[in-house]
């Protein structure tokens, strides 16, 4: 009797679901597919595979290299009200491993930004009548440009930035575009502008330029999608929404920041849900954009053979708070996609480490102090965690190591310590 009752109950459930599908069609069908996916993500495998692709593009440290080879990054942004954002982006680029970091900002903001660190090269040109020409003469010396941090609200600045973007595209320079000015969600004043606002108003600025990366948060993404596609995207499927926006922009890489960072170049998609922190202090996006500028340069320099994901493709989506590949990586995966995943993972790791030390008092400055240890933990060990063995043929800095570790002739050995006299 129990078996018969279960069969009747099962038949009733099937009948109800069938009727619901007939009445409500695809929306309910989509909900069922999300609730009961056909494929389960291989979360741990996919996370390690994606991190390994990032490790592949990190250049080894070597005594024979000269200053500038590891990256010369430019940051365009800053104004008298917002001097912290361009500093955070520029110093993050240096902490990740770039050799030189330039900030192109306004005349009033320049001395303030310069006072934060002697490491930065600060140019007070962004609000001058010759701003485009002043920046353009530096472009041949730069490997990547980060546009938007602290950009401000001045129409003159936006016109100058448009000219800088066009000049950078002509030279084929990779561009990371971030928001610049914090503003209330309800504020639609057109004078409250930033890098992403500029793209939303004039998508042709980066249309089809596949060396560009956009890094919107949820609100910025919604505005950008509505401006480019003409209608708001379905918030229930962030993955498909990010992919659609990327395709509409000509396969420009888009990083939608959020509880999970969703990344797509229109053809492939990744999600980064590595544990970060619940502390949402200002400046985290600037850390991401500055780090991303360096990683984009490294990924493009390494070439597609280093970002080949043919044997590491994943399935499905991320479940249980892990990273996963949403679509299998093809024979040649996008270098910018790999770079974006690396920057997202690094930012989250910095947030996690800083929060473990400072808790609710964590600020962006605390996160920047964690860039070195977090980078080493993720990308400079084969395990991507505590300790680990460095890849052969390269000098790597390992955490918890008593001394330098050198690899030679495919063997790892520890350099003996000099005797104490």
CSV table of C-alpha atoms in Angstrom, one decimal:
chain,number,residue,atom,x,y,z
A,1,UNK,CA,0.0,0.0,0.0
A,2,UNK,CA,2.8,2.4,0.8
A,3,UNK,CA,4.4,1.7,-2.6
A,4,UNK,CA,1.1,2.4,-4.3
A,5,UNK,CA,0.6,5.6,-2.4
A,6,UNK,CA,4.1,6.8,-3.3
A,7,UNK,CA,3.4,6.0,-7.0
A,8,UNK,CA,0.1,8.0,-6.9
A,9,UNK,CA,1.8,10.9,-5.2
A,10,UNK,CA,4.6,10.9,-7.8
A,11,UNK,CA,2.1,10.8,-10.6
A,12,UNK,CA,0.3,13.7,-9.1
A,13,UNK,CA,3.5,15.8,-8.9
A,14,UNK,CA,4.3,15.0,-12.5
A,15,UNK,CA,0.8,16.0,-13.5
A,16,UNK,CA,1.0,19.3,-11.6
A,17,UNK,CA,4.4,20.2,-13.1
A,18,UNK,CA,3.3,19.3,-16.6
A,19,UNK,CA,0.2,21.5,-16.3
A,20,UNK,CA,2.3,24.4,-14.9
A,21,UNK,CA,4.7,24.1,-17.8
A,22,UNK,CA,1.8,24.3,-20.2
A,23,UNK,CA,0.3,27.3,-18.4
A,24,UNK,CA,3.5,29.3,-17.7
A,25,UNK,CA,5.9,28.1,-20.4
A,26,UNK,CA,9.6,28.9,-20.5
A,27,UNK,CA,10.0,30.9,-17.2
A,28,UNK,CA,9.0,28.0,-15.0
A,29,UNK,CA,11.0,25.7,-17.2
A,30,UNK,CA,14.0,27.9,-16.7
A,31,UNK,CA,13.5,27.9,-12.9
A,32,UNK,CA,13.4,24.1,-12.9
A,33,UNK,CA,16.5,23.9,-15.0
A,34,UNK,CA,18.3,26.2,-12.5
A,35,UNK,CA,17.0,24.3,-9.5
A,36,UNK,CA,17.8,20.9,-10.9
A,37,UNK,CA,20.7,21.4,-13.3
A,38,UNK,CA,21.7,18.7,-15.7
A,39,UNK,CA,25.4,19.1,-15.0
A,40,UNK,CA,27.1,19.7,-11.7
A,41,UNK,CA,30.0,22.1,-11.7
A,42,UNK,CA,33.4,20.5,-10.9
A,43,UNK,CA,34.1,23.4,-8.6
A,44,UNK,CA,37.5,22.6,-7.1
A,45,UNK,CA,38.9,21.3,-10.3
A,46,UNK,CA,37.7,24.3,-12.3
A,47,UNK,CA,39.0,26.8,-9.7
A,48,UNK,CA,42.4,25.3,-9.8
A,49,UNK,CA,42.4,25.1,-13.6
A,50,UNK,CA,41.5,28.8,-13.9
A,51,UNK,CA,44.1,29.8,-11.3
A,52,UNK,CA,46.7,27.8,-13.2
A,53,UNK,CA,46.0,29.7,-16.4
A,54,UNK,CA,46.7,32.9,-14.5
A,55,UNK,CA,50.0,31.4,-13.1
A,56,UNK,CA,51.0,30.6,-16.7
A,57,UNK,CA,51.1,34.3,-17.6
A,58,UNK,CA,53.0,35.6,-14.5
A,59,UNK,CA,56.5,36.5,-15.7
A,60,UNK,CA,59.4,35.1,-13.7
A,61,UNK,CA,61.6,37.4,-11.8
A,62,UNK,CA,65.1,37.5,-13.2
A,63,UNK,CA,68.3,39.6,-12.6
A,64,UNK,CA,68.9,40.2,-16.3
A,65,UNK,CA,65.6,42.1,-16.8
A,66,UNK,CA,65.5,45.9,-16.8
A,67,UNK,CA,63.1,48.4,-15.3
A,68,UNK,CA,59.9,48.6,-17.2
A,69,UNK,CA,59.8,45.1,-18.7
A,70,UNK,CA,57.3,43.8,-16.1
A,71,UNK,CA,54.9,46.6,-17.0
A,72,UNK,CA,54.4,50.3,-17.3
A,73,UNK,CA,50.8,51.2,-16.4
A,74,UNK,CA,48.9,54.4,-16.8
A,75,UNK,CA,45.9,55.5,-14.7
A,76,UNK,CA,43.7,58.3,-16.0
A,77,UNK,CA,41.5,59.8,-13.3
A,78,UNK,CA,41.3,61.8,-10.1
A,79,UNK,CA,40.0,65.3,-9.3
A,80,UNK,CA,40.1,67.5,-6.2
A,81,UNK,CA,37.3,65.6,-4.5
A,82,UNK,CA,38.5,62.1,-5.3
A,83,UNK,CA,42.3,61.7,-5.0
A,84,UNK,CA,42.2,58.3,-3.3
A,85,UNK,CA,40.8,56.2,-6.2
A,86,UNK,CA,43.6,56.9,-8.7
A,87,UNK,CA,46.2,56.3,-6.0
A,88,UNK,CA,44.7,53.0,-5.0
A,89,UNK,CA,44.7,51.8,-8.7
A,90,UNK,CA,48.2,53.0,-9.4
A,91,UNK,CA,49.8,51.6,-6.2
A,92,UNK,CA,48.0,48.3,-6.7
A,93,UNK,CA,49.6,48.0,-10.1
A,94,UNK,CA,53.0,48.4,-8.6
A,95,UNK,CA,52.3,46.0,-5.7
A,96,UNK,CA,51.1,43.3,-8.2
A,97,UNK,CA,54.4,43.6,-10.1
A,98,UNK,CA,54.4,46.5,-12.6
A,99,UNK,CA,57.7,48.4,-12.6
A,100,UNK,CA,56.3,51.9,-13.3
A,101,UNK,CA,52.9,53.4,-12.6
A,102,UNK,CA,51.8,56.8,-14.0
A,103,UNK,CA,48.8,58.9,-12.9
A,104,UNK,CA,47.3,61.4,-15.3
A,105,UNK,CA,45.2,63.7,-13.3
A,106,UNK,CA,44.1,67.3,-12.7
A,107,UNK,CA,46.4,70.1,-11.7
A,108,UNK,CA,44.8,70.4,-8.2
A,109,UNK,CA,44.7,66.7,-7.5
A,110,UNK,CA,48.3,66.0,-8.6
A,111,UNK,CA,50.2,67.2,-5.5
A,112,UNK,CA,47.8,65.4,-3.2
A,113,UNK,CA,48.2,62.1,-5.0
A,114,UNK,CA,51.9,62.6,-5.2
A,115,UNK,CA,52.0,63.1,-1.4
A,116,UNK,CA,50.5,59.7,-0.9
A,117,UNK,CA,53.5,57.9,-2.3
A,118,UNK,CA,56.9,58.8,-3.9
A,119,UNK,CA,56.6,55.6,-6.0
A,120,UNK,CA,54.1,57.1,-8.5
A,121,UNK,CA,54.8,59.3,-11.5
A,122,UNK,CA,52.1,62.0,-11.4
A,123,UNK,CA,51.2,64.2,-14.4
A,124,UNK,CA,49.0,67.3,-13.7
A,125,UNK,CA,47.6,67.5,-17.2
A,126,UNK,CA,44.1,66.0,-17.3
A,127,UNK,CA,42.3,69.4,-17.1
A,128,UNK,CA,44.6,71.3,-19.4
A,129,UNK,CA,43.6,72.4,-23.0
A,130,UNK,CA,46.4,70.2,-24.3
A,131,UNK,CA,45.5,67.2,-22.2
A,132,UNK,CA,45.1,64.7,-25.0
A,133,UNK,CA,48.4,65.6,-26.6
A,134,UNK,CA,50.1,65.6,-23.2
A,135,UNK,CA,49.0,62.1,-22.5
A,136,UNK,CA,49.4,60.9,-26.0
A,137,UNK,CA,53.1,61.5,-26.0
A,138,UNK,CA,53.4,59.0,-23.1
A,139,UNK,CA,51.3,56.3,-24.7
A,140,UNK,CA,54.2,54.6,-26.6
A,141,UNK,CA,55.8,54.0,-23.2
A,142,UNK,CA,52.7,52.4,-21.6
A,143,UNK,CA,51.6,48.8,-21.7
A,144,UNK,CA,48.1,49.3,-20.4
A,145,UNK,CA,45.7,52.1,-19.4
A,146,UNK,CA,43.2,52.2,-16.5
A,147,UNK,CA,40.6,54.9,-17.1
A,148,UNK,CA,38.0,56.1,-14.6
A,149,UNK,CA,39.1,56.0,-11.0
A,150,UNK,CA,38.1,59.2,-9.3
A,151,UNK,CA,37.5,60.9,-12.6
A,152,UNK,CA,35.1,63.5,-11.3
A,153,UNK,CA,32.2,65.5,-12.7
A,154,UNK,CA,33.7,68.0,-15.1
A,155,UNK,CA,32.6,68.0,-18.8
A,156,UNK,CA,36.1,69.1,-19.8
A,157,UNK,CA,37.6,66.0,-18.2
A,158,UNK,CA,35.2,63.7,-20.1
A,159,UNK,CA,36.0,65.4,-23.4
A,160,UNK,CA,39.7,64.9,-22.7
A,161,UNK,CA,39.2,61.3,-21.7
A,162,UNK,CA,37.4,60.6,-25.0
A,163,UNK,CA,40.4,61.9,-26.9
A,164,UNK,CA,42.7,59.8,-24.8
A,165,UNK,CA,40.6,56.7,-25.4
A,166,UNK,CA,40.7,57.2,-29.2
A,167,UNK,CA,44.4,57.7,-29.2
A,168,UNK,CA,45.0,54.6,-27.1
A,169,UNK,CA,42.8,52.5,-29.4
A,170,UNK,CA,44.8,53.7,-32.4
A,171,UNK,CA,48.0,52.4,-30.7
A,172,UNK,CA,46.4,49.1,-29.7
A,173,UNK,CA,46.9,49.7,-26.0
A,174,UNK,CA,44.8,47.6,-23.6
A,175,UNK,CA,42.3,49.6,-21.7
A,176,UNK,CA,40.5,48.9,-18.3
A,177,UNK,CA,37.5,51.1,-17.8
A,178,UNK,CA,36.1,51.6,-14.3
A,179,UNK,CA,33.6,53.9,-12.7
A,180,UNK,CA,35.1,57.1,-11.2
A,181,UNK,CA,32.6,59.0,-9.1
A,182,UNK,CA,30.5,57.5,-6.3
A,183,UNK,CA,26.9,58.7,-6.5
A,184,UNK,CA,23.4,57.9,-5.1
A,185,UNK,CA,21.6,55.2,-7.0
A,186,UNK,CA,18.7,57.5,-7.7
A,187,UNK,CA,20.9,60.3,-9.0
A,188,UNK,CA,20.5,60.6,-12.8
A,189,UNK,CA,22.2,64.0,-13.1
A,190,UNK,CA,24.2,63.8,-16.4
A,191,UNK,CA,27.0,65.9,-14.9
A,192,UNK,CA,27.8,63.1,-12.5
A,193,UNK,CA,30.1,61.3,-14.9
A,194,UNK,CA,32.8,58.6,-14.9
A,195,UNK,CA,34.5,56.2,-17.3
A,196,UNK,CA,31.6,53.7,-17.5
A,197,UNK,CA,29.0,56.5,-17.7
A,198,UNK,CA,31.0,57.8,-20.8
A,199,UNK,CA,30.8,54.3,-22.4
A,200,UNK,CA,27.1,54.1,-21.6
A,201,UNK,CA,26.5,57.4,-23.4
A,202,UNK,CA,28.8,56.7,-26.3
A,203,UNK,CA,29.2,52.9,-26.8
A,204,UNK,CA,31.0,53.5,-30.1
A,205,UNK,CA,34.1,54.6,-28.0
A,206,UNK,CA,34.9,50.9,-27.3
A,207,UNK,CA,32.6,49.1,-29.7
A,208,UNK,CA,34.5,46.1,-31.0
A,209,UNK,CA,37.7,47.0,-29.3
A,210,UNK,CA,38.6,43.6,-27.9
A,211,UNK,CA,41.5,44.9,-25.8
A,212,UNK,CA,39.1,46.7,-23.5
A,213,UNK,CA,37.7,45.5,-20.2
A,214,UNK,CA,34.8,47.0,-18.4
A,215,UNK,CA,34.4,46.5,-14.6
A,216,UNK,CA,30.8,47.7,-13.6
A,217,UNK,CA,29.1,46.9,-10.3
A,218,UNK,CA,25.5,45.9,-10.2
A,219,UNK,CA,24.0,49.5,-10.6
A,220,UNK,CA,26.6,50.5,-13.2
A,221,UNK,CA,25.9,47.3,-15.1
A,222,UNK,CA,22.2,47.9,-15.2
A,223,UNK,CA,22.6,51.4,-16.6
A,224,UNK,CA,25.2,50.2,-19.1
A,225,UNK,CA,23.0,47.3,-20.3
A,226,UNK,CA,19.9,49.6,-20.6
A,227,UNK,CA,21.9,52.2,-22.6
A,228,UNK,CA,23.5,49.6,-25.0
A,229,UNK,CA,20.7,47.1,-25.4
A,230,UNK,CA,17.7,49.4,-25.0
A,231,UNK,CA,16.1,47.4,-22.2
A,232,UNK,CA,17.0,46.1,-18.8
A,233,UNK,CA,18.5,42.6,-18.7
A,234,UNK,CA,17.0,39.7,-16.8
A,235,UNK,CA,18.4,40.0,-13.3
A,236,UNK,CA,17.6,36.3,-12.6
A,237,UNK,CA,20.4,35.1,-15.0
A,238,UNK,CA,23.5,37.2,-14.5
A,239,UNK,CA,25.6,34.9,-16.5
A,240,UNK,CA,23.5,35.3,-19.7
A,241,UNK,CA,23.1,39.0,-19.1
A,242,UNK,CA,26.9,39.6,-18.9
A,243,UNK,CA,27.4,37.5,-22.0
A,244,UNK,CA,24.7,39.4,-23.9
A,245,UNK,CA,26.2,42.8,-23.0
A,246,UNK,CA,29.6,41.7,-24.1
A,247,UNK,CA,28.3,40.5,-27.4
A,248,UNK,CA,26.4,43.7,-28.0
A,249,UNK,CA,29.6,45.7,-27.5
A,250,UNK,CA,31.5,43.5,-30.0
A,251,UNK,CA,32.9,40.9,-27.6
A,252,UNK,CA,34.5,43.4,-25.2
A,253,UNK,CA,35.3,41.7,-21.9
A,254,UNK,CA,32.9,42.6,-19.1
A,255,UNK,CA,33.4,42.0,-15.4
A,256,UNK,CA,30.3,42.4,-13.4
A,257,UNK,CA,31.3,42.8,-9.8
A,258,UNK,CA,29.1,41.4,-7.0
A,259,UNK,CA,28.6,38.6,-4.5
A,260,UNK,CA,30.0,36.5,-7.4
A,261,UNK,CA,32.1,38.2,-10.0
A,262,UNK,CA,30.8,37.2,-13.5
A,263,UNK,CA,33.2,37.6,-16.4
A,264,UNK,CA,32.5,37.2,-20.1
A,265,UNK,CA,34.0,38.0,-23.5
A,266,UNK,CA,30.8,37.2,-25.3
A,267,UNK,CA,31.9,33.6,-26.1
A,268,UNK,CA,33.1,32.3,-22.8
A,269,UNK,CA,32.1,33.0,-19.2
A,270,UNK,CA,33.7,32.6,-15.8
A,271,UNK,CA,32.5,33.2,-12.3
A,272,UNK,CA,34.8,34.0,-9.4
A,273,UNK,CA,33.2,33.4,-6.0
A,274,UNK,CA,36.3,32.9,-4.0
A,275,UNK,CA,35.7,33.9,-0.4
A,276,UNK,CA,36.3,37.6,0.3
A,277,UNK,CA,34.8,39.5,3.1
A,278,UNK,CA,31.5,41.1,4.1
A,279,UNK,CA,33.2,44.5,4.6
A,280,UNK,CA,32.3,46.7,1.6
A,281,UNK,CA,34.8,49.6,2.1
A,282,UNK,CA,35.5,52.0,-0.7
A,283,UNK,CA,38.5,51.5,-2.9
A,284,UNK,CA,38.2,47.8,-3.6
A,285,UNK,CA,37.2,48.4,-7.2
A,286,UNK,CA,40.2,50.6,-7.7
A,287,UNK,CA,42.4,47.8,-6.4
A,288,UNK,CA,40.8,45.5,-8.9
A,289,UNK,CA,41.2,47.8,-11.9
A,290,UNK,CA,44.9,48.5,-11.1
A,291,UNK,CA,45.7,44.8,-10.7
A,292,UNK,CA,43.7,44.0,-13.8
A,293,UNK,CA,45.8,46.5,-15.9
A,294,UNK,CA,49.0,44.6,-15.0
A,295,UNK,CA,47.5,41.2,-15.6
A,296,UNK,CA,46.0,42.2,-18.9
A,297,UNK,CA,49.5,43.2,-20.1
A,298,UNK,CA,51.1,40.0,-18.9
A,299,UNK,CA,48.4,37.8,-20.4
A,300,UNK,CA,48.7,39.5,-23.8
A,301,UNK,CA,52.4,39.4,-23.6
A,302,UNK,CA,52.4,35.7,-22.8
A,303,UNK,CA,50.3,34.9,-25.8
A,304,UNK,CA,47.4,32.4,-26.4
A,305,UNK,CA,49.7,29.4,-25.9
A,306,UNK,CA,50.0,30.3,-22.2
A,307,UNK,CA,46.2,30.7,-21.8
A,308,UNK,CA,45.3,27.5,-23.6
A,309,UNK,CA,42.4,26.0,-21.8
A,310,UNK,CA,41.7,23.0,-24.0
A,311,UNK,CA,42.3,20.4,-21.3
A,312,UNK,CA,40.8,22.3,-18.4
A,313,UNK,CA,37.3,23.1,-19.4
A,314,UNK,CA,34.6,22.8,-16.8
A,315,UNK,CA,30.9,22.3,-16.9
A,316,UNK,CA,27.8,24.0,-15.6
A,317,UNK,CA,27.8,26.8,-13.1
A,318,UNK,CA,29.3,27.5,-9.7
A,319,UNK,CA,27.6,25.9,-6.7
A,320,UNK,CA,28.5,25.9,-3.1
A,321,UNK,CA,30.6,29.1,-3.2
A,322,UNK,CA,33.4,27.9,-5.4
A,323,UNK,CA,34.8,29.2,-8.7
A,324,UNK,CA,33.9,27.4,-11.9
A,325,UNK,CA,34.0,27.7,-15.6
A,326,UNK,CA,30.5,28.4,-16.9
A,327,UNK,CA,31.4,27.3,-20.4
A,328,UNK,CA,34.2,24.9,-21.4
A,329,UNK,CA,37.3,26.8,-22.4
A,330,UNK,CA,38.0,26.2,-26.1
A,331,UNK,CA,41.4,25.5,-27.7
A,332,UNK,CA,42.4,29.2,-27.4
A,333,UNK,CA,40.9,31.0,-24.4
A,334,UNK,CA,40.9,34.8,-24.2
A,335,UNK,CA,43.9,36.3,-22.4
A,336,UNK,CA,41.7,39.1,-21.1
A,337,UNK,CA,39.3,36.6,-19.6
A,338,UNK,CA,42.2,34.9,-17.8
A,339,UNK,CA,43.5,38.2,-16.6
A,340,UNK,CA,40.1,39.3,-15.3
A,341,UNK,CA,39.6,36.1,-13.4
A,342,UNK,CA,43.1,36.6,-11.8
A,343,UNK,CA,42.3,40.2,-10.7
A,344,UNK,CA,39.0,39.2,-9.2
A,345,UNK,CA,40.5,36.3,-7.3
A,346,UNK,CA,43.3,38.5,-6.1
A,347,UNK,CA,41.0,41.2,-4.9
A,348,UNK,CA,38.9,38.7,-3.0
A,349,UNK,CA,41.9,37.1,-1.4
A,350,UNK,CA,43.2,40.5,-0.3
A,351,UNK,CA,39.8,41.3,1.2
A,352,UNK,CA,39.7,38.0,3.1
A,353,UNK,CA,43.2,38.4,4.5
A,354,UNK,CA,42.7,42.0,5.6
A,355,UNK,CA,39.3,41.2,7.2
A,356,UNK,CA,40.9,38.3,9.2
A,357,UNK,CA,43.2,40.9,10.7
A,358,UNK,CA,41.1,44.0,11.0
A,359,UNK,CA,37.4,42.8,10.9
A,360,UNK,CA,34.9,45.6,10.6
A,361,UNK,CA,37.7,48.2,10.6
A,362,UNK,CA,39.1,47.0,7.3
A,363,UNK,CA,39.8,49.7,4.7
A,364,UNK,CA,41.3,49.6,1.2
A,365,UNK,CA,44.7,50.6,2.6
A,366,UNK,CA,44.7,47.4,4.7
A,367,UNK,CA,43.8,45.4,1.6
A,368,UNK,CA,46.7,46.9,-0.4
A,369,UNK,CA,49.1,45.7,2.3
A,370,UNK,CA,47.9,42.2,1.6
A,371,UNK,CA,48.5,42.3,-2.2
A,372,UNK,CA,52.0,40.8,-1.9
A,373,UNK,CA,51.1,37.9,0.4
A,374,UNK,CA,47.8,37.3,-1.5
A,375,UNK,CA,49.5,37.2,-4.9
A,376,UNK,CA,52.1,34.8,-3.6
A,377,UNK,CA,49.5,32.5,-2.1
A,378,UNK,CA,47.4,32.4,-5.3
A,379,UNK,CA,49.9,32.6,-8.1
A,380,UNK,CA,53.5,31.9,-7.0
A,381,UNK,CA,53.0,28.4,-5.7
A,382,UNK,CA,51.9,25.3,-7.6
A,383,UNK,CA,49.3,24.6,-5.1
A,384,UNK,CA,48.0,28.1,-4.9
A,385,UNK,CA,47.9,27.8,-1.1
A,386,UNK,CA,50.3,27.4,1.8
A,387,UNK,CA,53.7,26.4,0.7
A,388,UNK,CA,54.0,24.4,-2.5
A,389,UNK,CA,56.6,23.8,-5.2
A,390,UNK,CA,57.6,26.4,-7.7
A,391,UNK,CA,57.5,25.5,-11.4
A,392,UNK,CA,60.8,24.3,-12.7
A,393,UNK,CA,63.1,26.7,-14.5
A,394,UNK,CA,61.8,29.7,-12.6
A,395,UNK,CA,62.7,31.6,-9.4
A,396,UNK,CA,59.6,31.9,-7.2
A,397,UNK,CA,59.0,33.5,-3.8
A,398,UNK,CA,57.3,30.9,-1.6
A,399,UNK,CA,55.5,31.6,1.6
A,400,UNK,CA,56.7,30.0,4.8
A,401,UNK,CA,60.1,29.3,3.2
A,402,UNK,CA,63.2,29.6,5.3
A,403,UNK,CA,65.2,31.0,2.4
A,404,UNK,CA,65.2,31.5,-1.3
A,405,UNK,CA,64.3,28.5,-3.4
A,406,UNK,CA,66.0,28.0,-6.7
A,407,UNK,CA,65.1,25.5,-9.4
A,408,UNK,CA,67.8,24.3,-11.7
A,409,UNK,CA,67.9,21.5,-14.2
A,410,UNK,CA,64.3,20.5,-13.3
A,411,UNK,CA,65.2,20.0,-9.6
A,412,UNK,CA,64.3,22.0,-6.6
A,413,UNK,CA,67.0,22.8,-4.1
A,414,UNK,CA,67.4,25.2,-1.2
A,415,UNK,CA,70.4,27.6,-1.4
A,416,UNK,CA,72.6,26.8,1.7
A,417,UNK,CA,73.0,29.6,4.2
A,418,UNK,CA,76.3,31.4,4.6
A,419,UNK,CA,78.1,30.4,7.8
A,420,UNK,CA,77.8,33.0,10.6
A,421,UNK,CA,81.2,34.6,11.4
